Coordinates of C-alpha atoms in Angstrom, one line a residue:
X1 CA 36.6 233.2 -91.2
X2 CA 38.0 234.8 -94.3
X3 CA 41.7 235.5 -94.8
X4 CA 41.4 239.2 -94.0
X5 CA 39.7 238.5 -90.7
X6 CA 42.3 235.8 -89.9
X7 CA 45.1 238.3 -90.6
X8 CA 43.5 240.9 -88.3
X9 CA 43.1 238.3 -85.6
X10 CA 46.8 237.4 -85.9
X11 CA 47.6 241.1 -85.5
X12 CA 45.7 241.4 -82.3
X13 CA 47.1 238.1 -81.0
X14 CA 50.6 239.3 -81.8
X15 CA 50.1 242.5 -79.8
X16 CA 48.7 240.6 -76.8
X17 CA 51.5 238.0 -77.0
X18 CA 54.1 240.7 -77.0
X19 CA 52.6 242.3 -73.9
X20 CA 52.4 239.0 -72.1
X21 CA 56.0 238.0 -72.9
X22 CA 57.2 241.5 -71.8
X23 CA 55.3 241.2 -68.5
X24 CA 57.1 237.8 -67.9
X25 CA 60.4 239.7 -67.8
X26 CA 61.9 238.8 -71.2
X27 CA 64.1 241.4 -72.8
X28 CA 62.2 244.0 -74.8
X29 CA 64.2 243.9 -78.1
X30 CA 64.1 240.2 -78.4
X31 CA 60.5 240.0 -77.4
X32 CA 59.4 242.4 -80.2
X33 CA 61.5 240.7 -82.9
X34 CA 60.8 237.1 -81.7
X35 CA 57.1 237.5 -81.4
X36 CA 57.0 239.2 -84.8
X37 CA 59.0 236.4 -86.4
X38 CA 56.8 233.7 -84.9
X39 CA 53.6 235.4 -86.1
X40 CA 55.0 236.2 -89.5
X41 CA 55.7 232.4 -89.9
X42 CA 52.2 231.6 -88.7
X43 CA 50.8 234.1 -91.2
X44 CA 52.9 232.5 -94.0
X45 CA 51.6 229.1 -93.1
X46 CA 48.0 230.3 -93.4
X47 CA 48.7 232.3 -96.6
X48 CA 48.0 235.7 -95.1
X49 CA 51.6 237.1 -94.9
X50 CA 54.1 237.8 -97.7
X51 CA 57.7 236.8 -96.9
X52 CA 58.8 239.8 -98.9
X53 CA 58.1 242.0 -95.8
X54 CA 61.0 240.2 -94.0
X55 CA 63.3 241.2 -96.9
X56 CA 62.6 244.9 -96.1
X57 CA 64.2 244.5 -92.6
X58 CA 67.9 245.0 -93.8
X59 CA 66.9 248.2 -95.6
X60 CA 65.2 249.4 -92.4
X61 CA 68.4 248.7 -90.4
X62 CA 70.5 250.4 -93.0
X63 CA 68.2 253.4 -92.9
X64 CA 68.6 253.6 -89.1
X65 CA 72.4 253.4 -89.4
X66 CA 72.5 256.3 -91.9
X67 CA 69.9 258.4 -90.0
X68 CA 71.8 261.5 -88.9
X69 CA 69.1 262.6 -86.5
X70 CA 69.6 259.4 -84.4
X71 CA 73.3 260.2 -84.0
X72 CA 72.1 262.7 -81.4
X73 CA 70.9 259.9 -79.1
X74 CA 74.3 258.5 -78.0
X75 CA 75.6 262.1 -77.7
X76 CA 72.8 263.2 -75.5
X77 CA 73.2 260.0 -73.5
X78 CA 76.9 260.6 -73.0
X79 CA 76.1 264.2 -71.9
X80 CA 73.6 263.0 -69.3
X81 CA 75.8 260.1 -67.9
X82 CA 78.8 262.3 -67.7
X83 CA 77.0 265.0 -65.7
X84 CA 75.6 262.3 -63.4
X85 CA 78.9 260.5 -62.8
X86 CA 81.0 263.6 -62.4
X87 CA 78.7 264.9 -59.6
X88 CA 77.8 268.1 -61.4
X89 CA 74.1 267.4 -60.6
X90 CA 75.0 266.7 -56.9
X91 CA 76.7 270.1 -56.5
X92 CA 73.9 271.9 -58.2
X93 CA 71.3 270.3 -56.0
X94 CA 73.2 270.9 -52.8
X95 CA 73.8 274.6 -53.6
X96 CA 70.2 275.3 -54.7
X97 CA 68.8 273.5 -51.7
X98 CA 70.9 275.6 -49.3
X99 CA 70.0 278.8 -51.2
X100 CA 66.2 278.2 -51.1
X101 CA 66.2 276.3 -47.8
X102 CA 65.6 279.3 -45.5
X103 CA 62.2 280.0 -47.1
X104 CA 59.2 277.8 -46.4
X105 CA 58.9 275.2 -49.0
X106 CA 62.3 276.1 -50.3
X107 CA 63.7 272.6 -50.6
X108 CA 60.7 271.5 -52.7
X109 CA 61.3 274.5 -55.0
X110 CA 65.0 273.6 -55.2
X111 CA 64.1 270.1 -56.2
X112 CA 61.7 271.3 -59.0
X113 CA 64.2 273.9 -60.3
X114 CA 67.1 271.4 -60.3
X115 CA 64.9 268.8 -61.9
X116 CA 64.1 271.2 -64.7
X117 CA 67.8 272.0 -65.2
X118 CA 68.8 268.4 -65.1
X119 CA 66.0 267.6 -67.6
X120 CA 67.4 270.2 -69.9
X121 CA 71.0 268.9 -69.3
X122 CA 70.5 265.2 -69.4
X123 CA 67.0 264.1 -70.6
X124 CA 67.4 260.8 -68.8
X125 CA 64.5 260.2 -66.4
X126 CA 65.7 257.3 -64.4
X127 CA 69.1 259.0 -63.7
X128 CA 67.4 262.2 -62.6
X129 CA 64.9 260.5 -60.2
X130 CA 67.6 258.3 -58.7
X131 CA 70.1 261.2 -58.3
X132 CA 67.6 263.4 -56.6
X133 CA 66.1 260.6 -54.5
X134 CA 69.6 259.7 -53.1
X135 CA 70.6 263.3 -52.4
X136 CA 67.4 265.2 -51.6
X137 CA 64.9 262.7 -50.0
X138 CA 67.0 261.9 -46.9
X139 CA 67.6 265.7 -46.4
X140 CA 64.0 266.6 -46.8
X141 CA 62.8 263.9 -44.4
X142 CA 65.5 264.8 -41.8
X143 CA 64.4 268.5 -42.0
X144 CA 60.8 267.6 -41.2
X145 CA 59.2 267.6 -44.7
X146 CA 56.0 265.7 -45.2
X147 CA 57.0 262.3 -46.6
X148 CA 54.3 262.3 -49.2
X149 CA 55.1 265.8 -50.4
X150 CA 58.8 265.1 -50.6
X151 CA 58.3 261.8 -52.6
X152 CA 55.8 263.5 -54.9
X153 CA 58.1 266.5 -55.6
X154 CA 61.1 264.3 -56.4
X155 CA 59.2 261.9 -58.6
X156 CA 57.5 264.7 -60.6
X157 CA 60.7 266.8 -61.0
X158 CA 62.5 263.7 -62.2
X159 CA 60.1 263.0 -65.0
X160 CA 60.6 266.5 -66.5
X161 CA 63.2 265.0 -68.7
X162 CA 60.4 263.6 -70.8
X163 CA 59.1 266.9 -71.9
X164 CA 61.8 269.6 -71.5
X165 CA 64.2 269.7 -74.4
X166 CA 66.7 268.5 -75.3
X167 CA 65.2 265.2 -74.4
X168 CA 66.0 261.7 -75.8
X169 CA 62.2 261.1 -75.8
X170 CA 61.7 264.1 -78.1
X171 CA 64.6 263.1 -80.4
X172 CA 63.2 259.6 -80.9
X173 CA 59.6 260.9 -81.1
X174 CA 60.6 263.6 -83.6
X175 CA 62.3 261.1 -85.9
X176 CA 59.2 258.8 -85.9
X177 CA 56.8 261.7 -86.4
X178 CA 58.9 263.0 -89.3
X179 CA 58.3 259.7 -91.2
X180 CA 54.7 259.5 -90.1
X181 CA 53.9 263.0 -91.2
X182 CA 55.4 262.5 -94.7
X183 CA 53.4 259.2 -95.1
X184 CA 50.2 260.9 -93.9
X185 CA 50.6 263.7 -96.6
X186 CA 51.4 261.1 -99.3
X187 CA 48.2 259.2 -98.3
X188 CA 46.3 262.5 -98.7
X189 CA 47.7 263.0 -102.2
X190 CA 50.2 265.6 -101.3
X191 CA 53.3 264.6 -103.3
X192 CA 55.5 267.5 -102.1
X193 CA 55.1 266.9 -98.4
X194 CA 56.2 269.3 -95.7
X195 CA 58.6 268.1 -93.1
X196 CA 58.7 268.3 -89.3
X197 CA 62.1 268.1 -87.5
X198 CA 63.3 267.4 -84.1
X199 CA 64.1 271.1 -83.7
X200 CA 60.4 271.8 -84.3
X201 CA 59.5 269.4 -81.5
X202 CA 62.1 270.9 -79.2
X203 CA 60.7 274.4 -79.8
X204 CA 57.1 273.1 -79.4
X205 CA 57.9 271.4 -76.1
X206 CA 59.8 274.2 -74.4
X207 CA 56.8 276.4 -73.3
X208 CA 54.6 273.4 -72.2
X209 CA 57.6 272.1 -70.2
X210 CA 58.2 275.4 -68.5
X211 CA 54.4 275.7 -67.9
X212 CA 54.6 272.4 -66.1
X213 CA 57.5 273.6 -64.0
X214 CA 55.5 276.7 -63.0
X215 CA 52.5 274.6 -62.0
X216 CA 54.7 272.4 -59.8
X217 CA 56.2 275.4 -58.1
X218 CA 52.7 277.1 -57.6
X219 CA 51.4 273.9 -56.0
X220 CA 54.3 273.7 -53.6
X221 CA 54.0 277.3 -52.6
X222 CA 50.3 276.8 -52.1
X223 CA 50.9 273.8 -49.8
X224 CA 53.6 275.7 -47.9
X225 CA 51.0 278.4 -47.3
X226 CA 48.1 276.3 -46.1
X227 CA 50.1 273.5 -44.4
X228 CA 53.3 275.2 -43.1
X229 CA 54.3 272.1 -41.1
X230 CA 54.5 270.0 -44.3
X231 CA 57.4 272.0 -45.8
X232 CA 59.3 273.9 -43.0
X233 CA 61.9 276.5 -43.6
X234 CA 65.5 275.3 -43.0
X235 CA 67.8 277.8 -41.3
X236 CA 71.4 277.6 -42.5
X237 CA 74.0 275.7 -40.5
X238 CA 76.1 277.7 -38.1
X239 CA 78.9 279.3 -40.0
X240 CA 77.5 278.3 -43.3
X241 CA 76.9 281.0 -45.9
X242 CA 75.8 280.6 -49.5
X243 CA 77.7 283.3 -51.3
X244 CA 76.8 284.7 -54.6
X245 CA 80.0 283.3 -56.1
X246 CA 79.1 279.8 -54.9
X247 CA 75.7 280.0 -56.5
X248 CA 77.2 281.3 -59.8
X249 CA 79.8 278.5 -59.7
X250 CA 77.1 275.8 -59.4
X251 CA 74.4 277.4 -61.6
X252 CA 76.2 279.1 -64.5
X253 CA 78.0 276.1 -66.0
X254 CA 74.9 274.0 -66.5
X255 CA 72.9 277.0 -67.7
X256 CA 75.6 277.9 -70.2
X257 CA 75.6 274.3 -71.4
X258 CA 71.8 274.3 -71.7
X259 CA 71.7 277.6 -73.6
X260 CA 74.5 276.4 -75.9
X261 CA 72.8 273.2 -76.8
X262 CA 69.1 274.3 -76.9
X263 CA 69.9 277.9 -78.1
X264 CA 71.9 276.7 -81.0
X265 CA 69.1 274.5 -82.1
X266 CA 66.3 277.1 -81.7
X267 CA 68.5 279.8 -83.4
X268 CA 69.1 277.6 -86.4
X269 CA 72.8 277.6 -85.9
X270 CA 73.1 273.9 -85.4
X271 CA 71.0 270.8 -86.1
X272 CA 70.0 268.6 -83.1
X273 CA 72.8 266.2 -83.9
X274 CA 75.4 269.0 -84.0
X275 CA 74.0 270.6 -80.8
X276 CA 74.2 267.2 -79.1
X277 CA 78.0 267.1 -80.0
X278 CA 78.3 270.5 -78.4
X279 CA 76.5 269.1 -75.3
X280 CA 78.8 266.1 -75.1
X281 CA 81.9 268.3 -75.3
X282 CA 80.5 270.8 -72.8
X283 CA 79.6 268.0 -70.3
X284 CA 83.2 266.7 -70.5
X285 CA 84.5 270.2 -69.9
X286 CA 82.2 270.6 -66.9
X287 CA 83.2 267.3 -65.5
X288 CA 86.9 268.2 -65.9
X289 CA 86.3 271.5 -64.0
X290 CA 84.3 269.8 -61.3
X291 CA 86.9 267.1 -60.7
X292 CA 89.8 269.6 -60.6
X293 CA 88.6 273.2 -59.9
X294 CA 92.0 274.5 -58.9
X295 CA 93.2 275.0 -62.6
X296 CA 90.1 276.3 -64.3
X297 CA 91.8 278.4 -67.1
X298 CA 91.9 275.7 -69.8
X299 CA 88.3 274.7 -69.2
X300 CA 87.1 278.3 -69.1
X301 CA 89.0 279.1 -72.4
X302 CA 87.5 276.0 -74.0
X303 CA 84.0 276.8 -72.8
X304 CA 84.2 280.4 -74.0
X305 CA 85.6 279.2 -77.3
X306 CA 82.6 276.9 -77.9
X307 CA 80.3 279.8 -77.3
X308 CA 82.5 281.9 -79.6
X309 CA 82.3 279.3 -82.4
X310 CA 78.5 279.2 -82.1
X311 CA 78.4 283.0 -82.5
X312 CA 80.8 282.9 -85.5
X313 CA 78.8 280.2 -87.2
X314 CA 75.6 282.3 -86.8
X315 CA 77.2 285.6 -88.0
X316 CA 80.0 284.7 -90.5
X317 CA 80.1 282.7 -93.7
X318 CA 82.5 280.0 -92.6
X319 CA 82.8 278.1 -96.0
X320 CA 86.5 277.9 -96.9
X321 CA 86.0 276.4 -100.3
X322 CA 84.7 279.6 -101.9
X323 CA 86.6 281.3 -104.7
X324 CA 86.1 284.7 -103.2
X325 CA 86.3 285.3 -99.4
X326 CA 85.8 288.8 -98.1
X327 CA 88.2 290.2 -95.6
X328 CA 85.8 290.1 -92.7
X329 CA 84.9 286.4 -93.4
X330 CA 88.6 285.6 -93.6
X331 CA 89.2 287.1 -90.2
X332 CA 86.3 285.1 -88.9
X333 CA 87.7 281.9 -90.3
X334 CA 91.1 282.5 -88.8
X335 CA 89.4 283.3 -85.5
X336 CA 87.6 280.0 -85.7
X337 CA 90.9 278.1 -86.2
X338 CA 92.2 279.7 -83.0
X339 CA 89.0 278.9 -81.1
X340 CA 89.0 275.3 -82.3
X341 CA 92.6 274.9 -81.0
X342 CA 91.5 276.3 -77.6
X343 CA 88.6 273.9 -77.5
X344 CA 90.9 271.0 -78.4
X345 CA 93.4 272.0 -75.6
X346 CA 90.6 272.3 -73.0
X347 CA 89.0 269.1 -74.2
X348 CA 92.3 267.1 -73.8
X349 CA 92.9 268.6 -70.3
X350 CA 89.4 267.6 -69.3
X351 CA 89.8 264.2 -70.8
X352 CA 92.9 263.5 -68.8
X353 CA 91.2 264.7 -65.6
X354 CA 88.2 262.4 -66.0
X355 CA 90.4 259.6 -67.0
X356 CA 92.6 259.9 -63.9
X357 CA 89.5 260.3 -61.7
X358 CA 88.2 256.9 -62.9
X359 CA 85.1 258.6 -64.4
X360 CA 85.6 258.1 -68.1
X361 CA 85.4 254.3 -68.2
X362 CA 82.1 254.0 -66.4
X363 CA 80.6 256.9 -68.5
X364 CA 81.6 255.2 -71.7
X365 CA 80.3 251.8 -70.5
X366 CA 77.0 253.4 -69.4
X367 CA 76.6 255.3 -72.7
X368 CA 77.4 252.2 -74.7
X369 CA 74.9 250.0 -72.8
X370 CA 72.0 252.6 -73.0
X371 CA 72.7 253.3 -76.7
X372 CA 72.9 249.6 -77.6
X373 CA 69.6 249.1 -75.8
X374 CA 67.9 251.9 -77.8
X375 CA 69.0 250.7 -81.2
X376 CA 68.4 247.0 -80.6
X377 CA 64.9 247.9 -79.5
X378 CA 64.6 250.0 -82.7
X379 CA 65.5 247.0 -84.8
X380 CA 63.1 244.7 -82.9
X381 CA 60.4 247.3 -83.3
X382 CA 61.1 247.6 -87.0
X383 CA 60.5 243.9 -87.5
X384 CA 57.4 244.0 -85.3
X385 CA 56.0 246.9 -87.4
X386 CA 56.8 245.1 -90.7
X387 CA 54.9 242.0 -89.6
X388 CA 52.0 244.1 -88.2
X389 CA 51.7 245.9 -91.6
X390 CA 52.1 242.7 -93.5
X391 CA 49.1 241.2 -91.7
X392 CA 47.0 244.2 -92.6
X393 CA 47.3 245.9 -89.2
X394 CA 47.7 249.4 -90.7
X395 CA 44.3 249.2 -92.5
X396 CA 42.8 247.8 -89.3
X397 CA 44.1 250.7 -87.2
X398 CA 42.9 253.2 -89.7
X399 CA 39.5 251.7 -89.9
X400 CA 39.2 251.5 -86.1
X401 CA 40.3 255.1 -85.5
X402 CA 38.2 256.5 -88.3
X403 CA 35.0 254.8 -87.1
X404 CA 35.3 255.7 -83.4
X405 CA 32.5 257.9 -82.0
X406 CA 33.5 261.5 -81.7
X407 CA 35.7 261.6 -84.8
X408 CA 39.1 263.2 -84.2
X409 CA 38.5 263.7 -80.5
X410 CA 37.6 260.0 -80.0
X411 CA 40.6 258.9 -82.1
X412 CA 43.1 261.0 -80.2
X413 CA 41.6 260.1 -76.8
X414 CA 41.8 256.4 -77.7
X415 CA 45.4 256.7 -78.7
X416 CA 46.3 258.7 -75.6
X417 CA 44.6 256.2 -73.4
X418 CA 46.4 253.3 -75.1
X419 CA 49.8 255.0 -74.7
X420 CA 49.0 255.9 -71.1
X421 CA 48.2 252.3 -70.1
X422 CA 51.2 251.0 -72.1
X423 CA 53.4 253.3 -70.1
X424 CA 52.6 251.2 -67.1
X425 CA 54.4 248.3 -68.6
X426 CA 56.7 249.5 -71.4
X427 CA 59.4 252.1 -71.5
X428 CA 58.9 255.1 -73.8
X429 CA 61.2 253.6 -76.5
X430 CA 59.0 250.6 -77.1
X431 CA 55.9 252.8 -77.1
X432 CA 57.3 255.3 -79.5
X433 CA 58.9 252.8 -81.9
X434 CA 55.9 250.4 -82.0
X435 CA 52.7 252.6 -81.4
X436 CA 53.6 255.9 -83.1
X437 CA 54.4 254.5 -86.6
X438 CA 51.0 252.7 -86.6
X439 CA 48.7 255.5 -85.3
X440 CA 50.4 258.8 -86.2
X441 CA 49.9 258.5 -90.0
X442 CA 46.2 258.2 -89.4
X443 CA 45.9 260.9 -86.7
X444 CA 47.9 263.4 -88.8
X445 CA 45.3 263.2 -91.6
X446 CA 42.7 264.5 -89.1
X447 CA 42.0 267.9 -87.6
X448 CA 43.0 269.3 -84.2
X449 CA 40.3 270.1 -81.6
X450 CA 40.3 273.8 -82.8
X451 CA 39.5 272.8 -86.4
X452 CA 42.9 273.4 -87.8
X453 CA 44.9 270.7 -89.7
X454 CA 46.6 268.4 -87.3
X455 CA 50.0 269.7 -86.2
X456 CA 52.6 267.1 -85.8
X457 CA 54.3 269.3 -83.2
X458 CA 51.2 269.5 -81.1
X459 CA 50.6 265.8 -81.4
X460 CA 54.2 265.0 -80.4
X461 CA 54.1 267.3 -77.3
X462 CA 50.8 265.8 -76.3
X463 CA 52.2 262.3 -76.6
X464 CA 55.4 263.2 -74.7
X465 CA 53.4 264.8 -71.8
X466 CA 51.0 261.9 -71.8
X467 CA 53.8 259.4 -71.4
X468 CA 55.3 261.6 -68.6
X469 CA 51.9 261.4 -66.8
X470 CA 51.9 257.6 -67.3
X471 CA 55.3 257.2 -65.8
X472 CA 54.1 259.1 -62.7
X473 CA 50.8 257.3 -62.2
X474 CA 50.4 254.7 -59.4
X475 CA 50.7 251.8 -59.1
X476 CA 53.0 251.0 -62.1
X477 CA 54.7 254.3 -62.9
X478 CA 58.4 253.8 -63.7
X479 CA 59.4 257.0 -61.8
X480 CA 57.8 255.5 -58.6
X481 CA 59.8 252.3 -59.0
X482 CA 63.0 254.3 -59.4
X483 CA 62.3 256.3 -56.3
X484 CA 61.3 253.2 -54.3
X485 CA 64.6 251.6 -55.2
X486 CA 66.6 254.4 -53.5
X487 CA 64.2 255.6 -50.8
X488 CA 65.1 254.9 -47.1
X489 CA 63.4 251.8 -45.6
X490 CA 61.1 254.0 -43.4
X491 CA 59.4 255.5 -46.5
X492 CA 56.4 253.4 -47.3
X493 CA 55.4 252.6 -50.9
X494 CA 51.9 253.9 -50.2
X495 CA 53.4 257.3 -49.2
X496 CA 55.1 257.5 -52.6
X497 CA 51.8 256.6 -54.3
X498 CA 49.7 259.1 -52.4
X499 CA 52.4 261.9 -52.6
X500 CA 52.5 261.8 -56.4
X501 CA 48.7 261.9 -57.0
X502 CA 48.5 265.8 -56.8
X503 CA 51.3 266.0 -59.4
X504 CA 49.5 263.5 -61.6
X505 CA 46.4 265.8 -61.4
X506 CA 48.6 268.7 -62.3
X507 CA 49.8 266.8 -65.4
X508 CA 46.2 266.1 -66.4
X509 CA 45.3 269.8 -66.0
X510 CA 48.4 270.6 -68.2
X511 CA 47.2 268.2 -70.8
X512 CA 43.7 269.7 -70.8
X513 CA 45.2 273.2 -71.2
X514 CA 47.3 272.0 -74.1
X515 CA 44.3 270.3 -75.6
X516 CA 42.2 273.5 -75.6
X517 CA 45.1 275.8 -76.3
X518 CA 47.3 274.0 -78.9
X519 CA 49.0 277.4 -79.6
X520 CA 51.1 276.8 -76.5
X521 CA 52.9 274.1 -78.4
X522 CA 52.6 275.5 -82.0
X523 CA 53.4 279.2 -81.4
X524 CA 57.1 279.1 -80.8
X525 CA 58.0 276.8 -83.8
X526 CA 56.0 279.2 -86.0
X527 CA 57.9 282.2 -84.7
X528 CA 61.3 280.5 -85.0
X529 CA 60.9 278.4 -88.1
X530 CA 57.8 279.8 -89.7
X531 CA 56.2 276.3 -89.7

C-alpha cells in the first residue's frame, strides 16, 4: 500500500471511528476533536500527515470568533428560548386550537399553522416538538383524534423550524455554504468570486417552507374528508367564545415579530445578525407583555418604536457623521433618538417583569448552554476537517463524487443519501459542520438538474429539507424521540412511527418538486437581491 492509499484509508477509518464513538454516547464536540487528534498523530507516525495542519486550528477558532454572521446564532437562540419559557407559544397554540376546533380537522390545522409560526419565531426544532407535544397531544387524544394522525401532525409541524426562516439551521448552513462557494469558484479559476449570504438562503427557503406547510394542511383536510372519525370537530365549551380581540392578542405579536425579523432581512434593511438582535429585543418585549398584560403601554410603545426604527433606516439616511445633513434627514435622526429612548424604556420594563417572574435566569442559562454547544461543536468540527484534509480526504471526496455514475445527479443523490442517513445519528450541527465543507465545494462546481450552474441557494435549501426529512423518518428521527419523551404512556411508539410516514412521503414529494423546479428556491433571491 502506497502512502496515498494509506492516507485515504485513515480518512475512512477516522469517519467510521467518529460515528462509532458518537453512537456509544460520547459528547459530540469531544468526539470530533479527539478522534481527529488521534488519527492526526497516527498519520504523523506513518508520514502521511503534516503537523502544520494543527497549527491552523487557532486561526480557524479566531475566524469563528470574529465571524459576524455567527453572532446571529445566540440571538436567535435567546429569542426562541424566551418565547418558549414565557408561554407565548402556549397562548398562541391554545387560541388557534379553539378558533379552528369547531371545523373538522381543525386541531390538526391549528397545530400545523402554529408550528409554522413557531418555526419562524424560534427555529428550535426540539423546543417546538416538545411544546406542542405537551400542549396539543393530550387535547387531541381527549377529543377523539386518531393517535397516529395526531402524532404525525405534531412531529411534522415541529420540524418546520429546519426550513422556515429565520432558522438556526439556515444561519449555520449559510455560513458554511458561503465559504464553500468561494472555494469552489477559486478552484474553477474565478478569482473575483461571487458571494452567497444567509439572507439569500432565508429568501430561498421561504417559498419551499410555505409550500411544505400548504402540503401538510392539504393532507389533513383530505384525511378529514375521507375519514371524518379520525379528526372530529370540537364544539366550543359552554360559555366559551373566541373573540376577535383574543385572536388578535395571541396572533398579532408573534406575526409582528416575524415580519420585523424576516422582513428586515428580505428588504435589505438589516443583516441577519442585526435582525436577530431585533428578534431578541422583540421576544423580551413579548414576554414582558405576556407576564403582565395589565400595563401594556410601555411594551406597545417599544414595539411600535422598533417598527418605526426599521422604517426610518429603510427610508432616511441615518449617518450622523456627514458634513451636510438635509433638514428631512435631521428630523429623521431626531425621531430615531426619541424612538430609541422609547425602546430602551420598554426594554427595561420588560426586563424587570421577566426578572421578577423568574423567567430571565433559566432563559439565559438555556441560551448559554445551547450556544456553547454550538460553538464547541464548531471547534471540534474544524479540527476534524483539518485532519481530514491533511490526510488527502478532500481529493478523495472530489474524485469519488466526480466518478459516480450519473454525473451531477449521481453526486447530489449520494450526498443527500449520506446526509439523510447521518441525520439518524447526528444532529444537524455536526452534519453541517463536518459534511458540508467537504462535499459542497465539489458540488458547487457542477450543474443543477436543469443544466444551469449550481446555485448555492438551491443546494442549501435541498440540504435543509433533506435533513428535516431525516429527522422525521422512523426509527431514528430526532423529532420522534422528542415526541416520545413527552407523549402520554398510552401512546405507543409504533403509533408515532406509523403516523409520521405520510408526512415523510410529503417531504419526499416536496424534495422531488424542488429537484425538478429549482426556481421555487432561486426565484425570490433573484427578485430581492438580483443574485
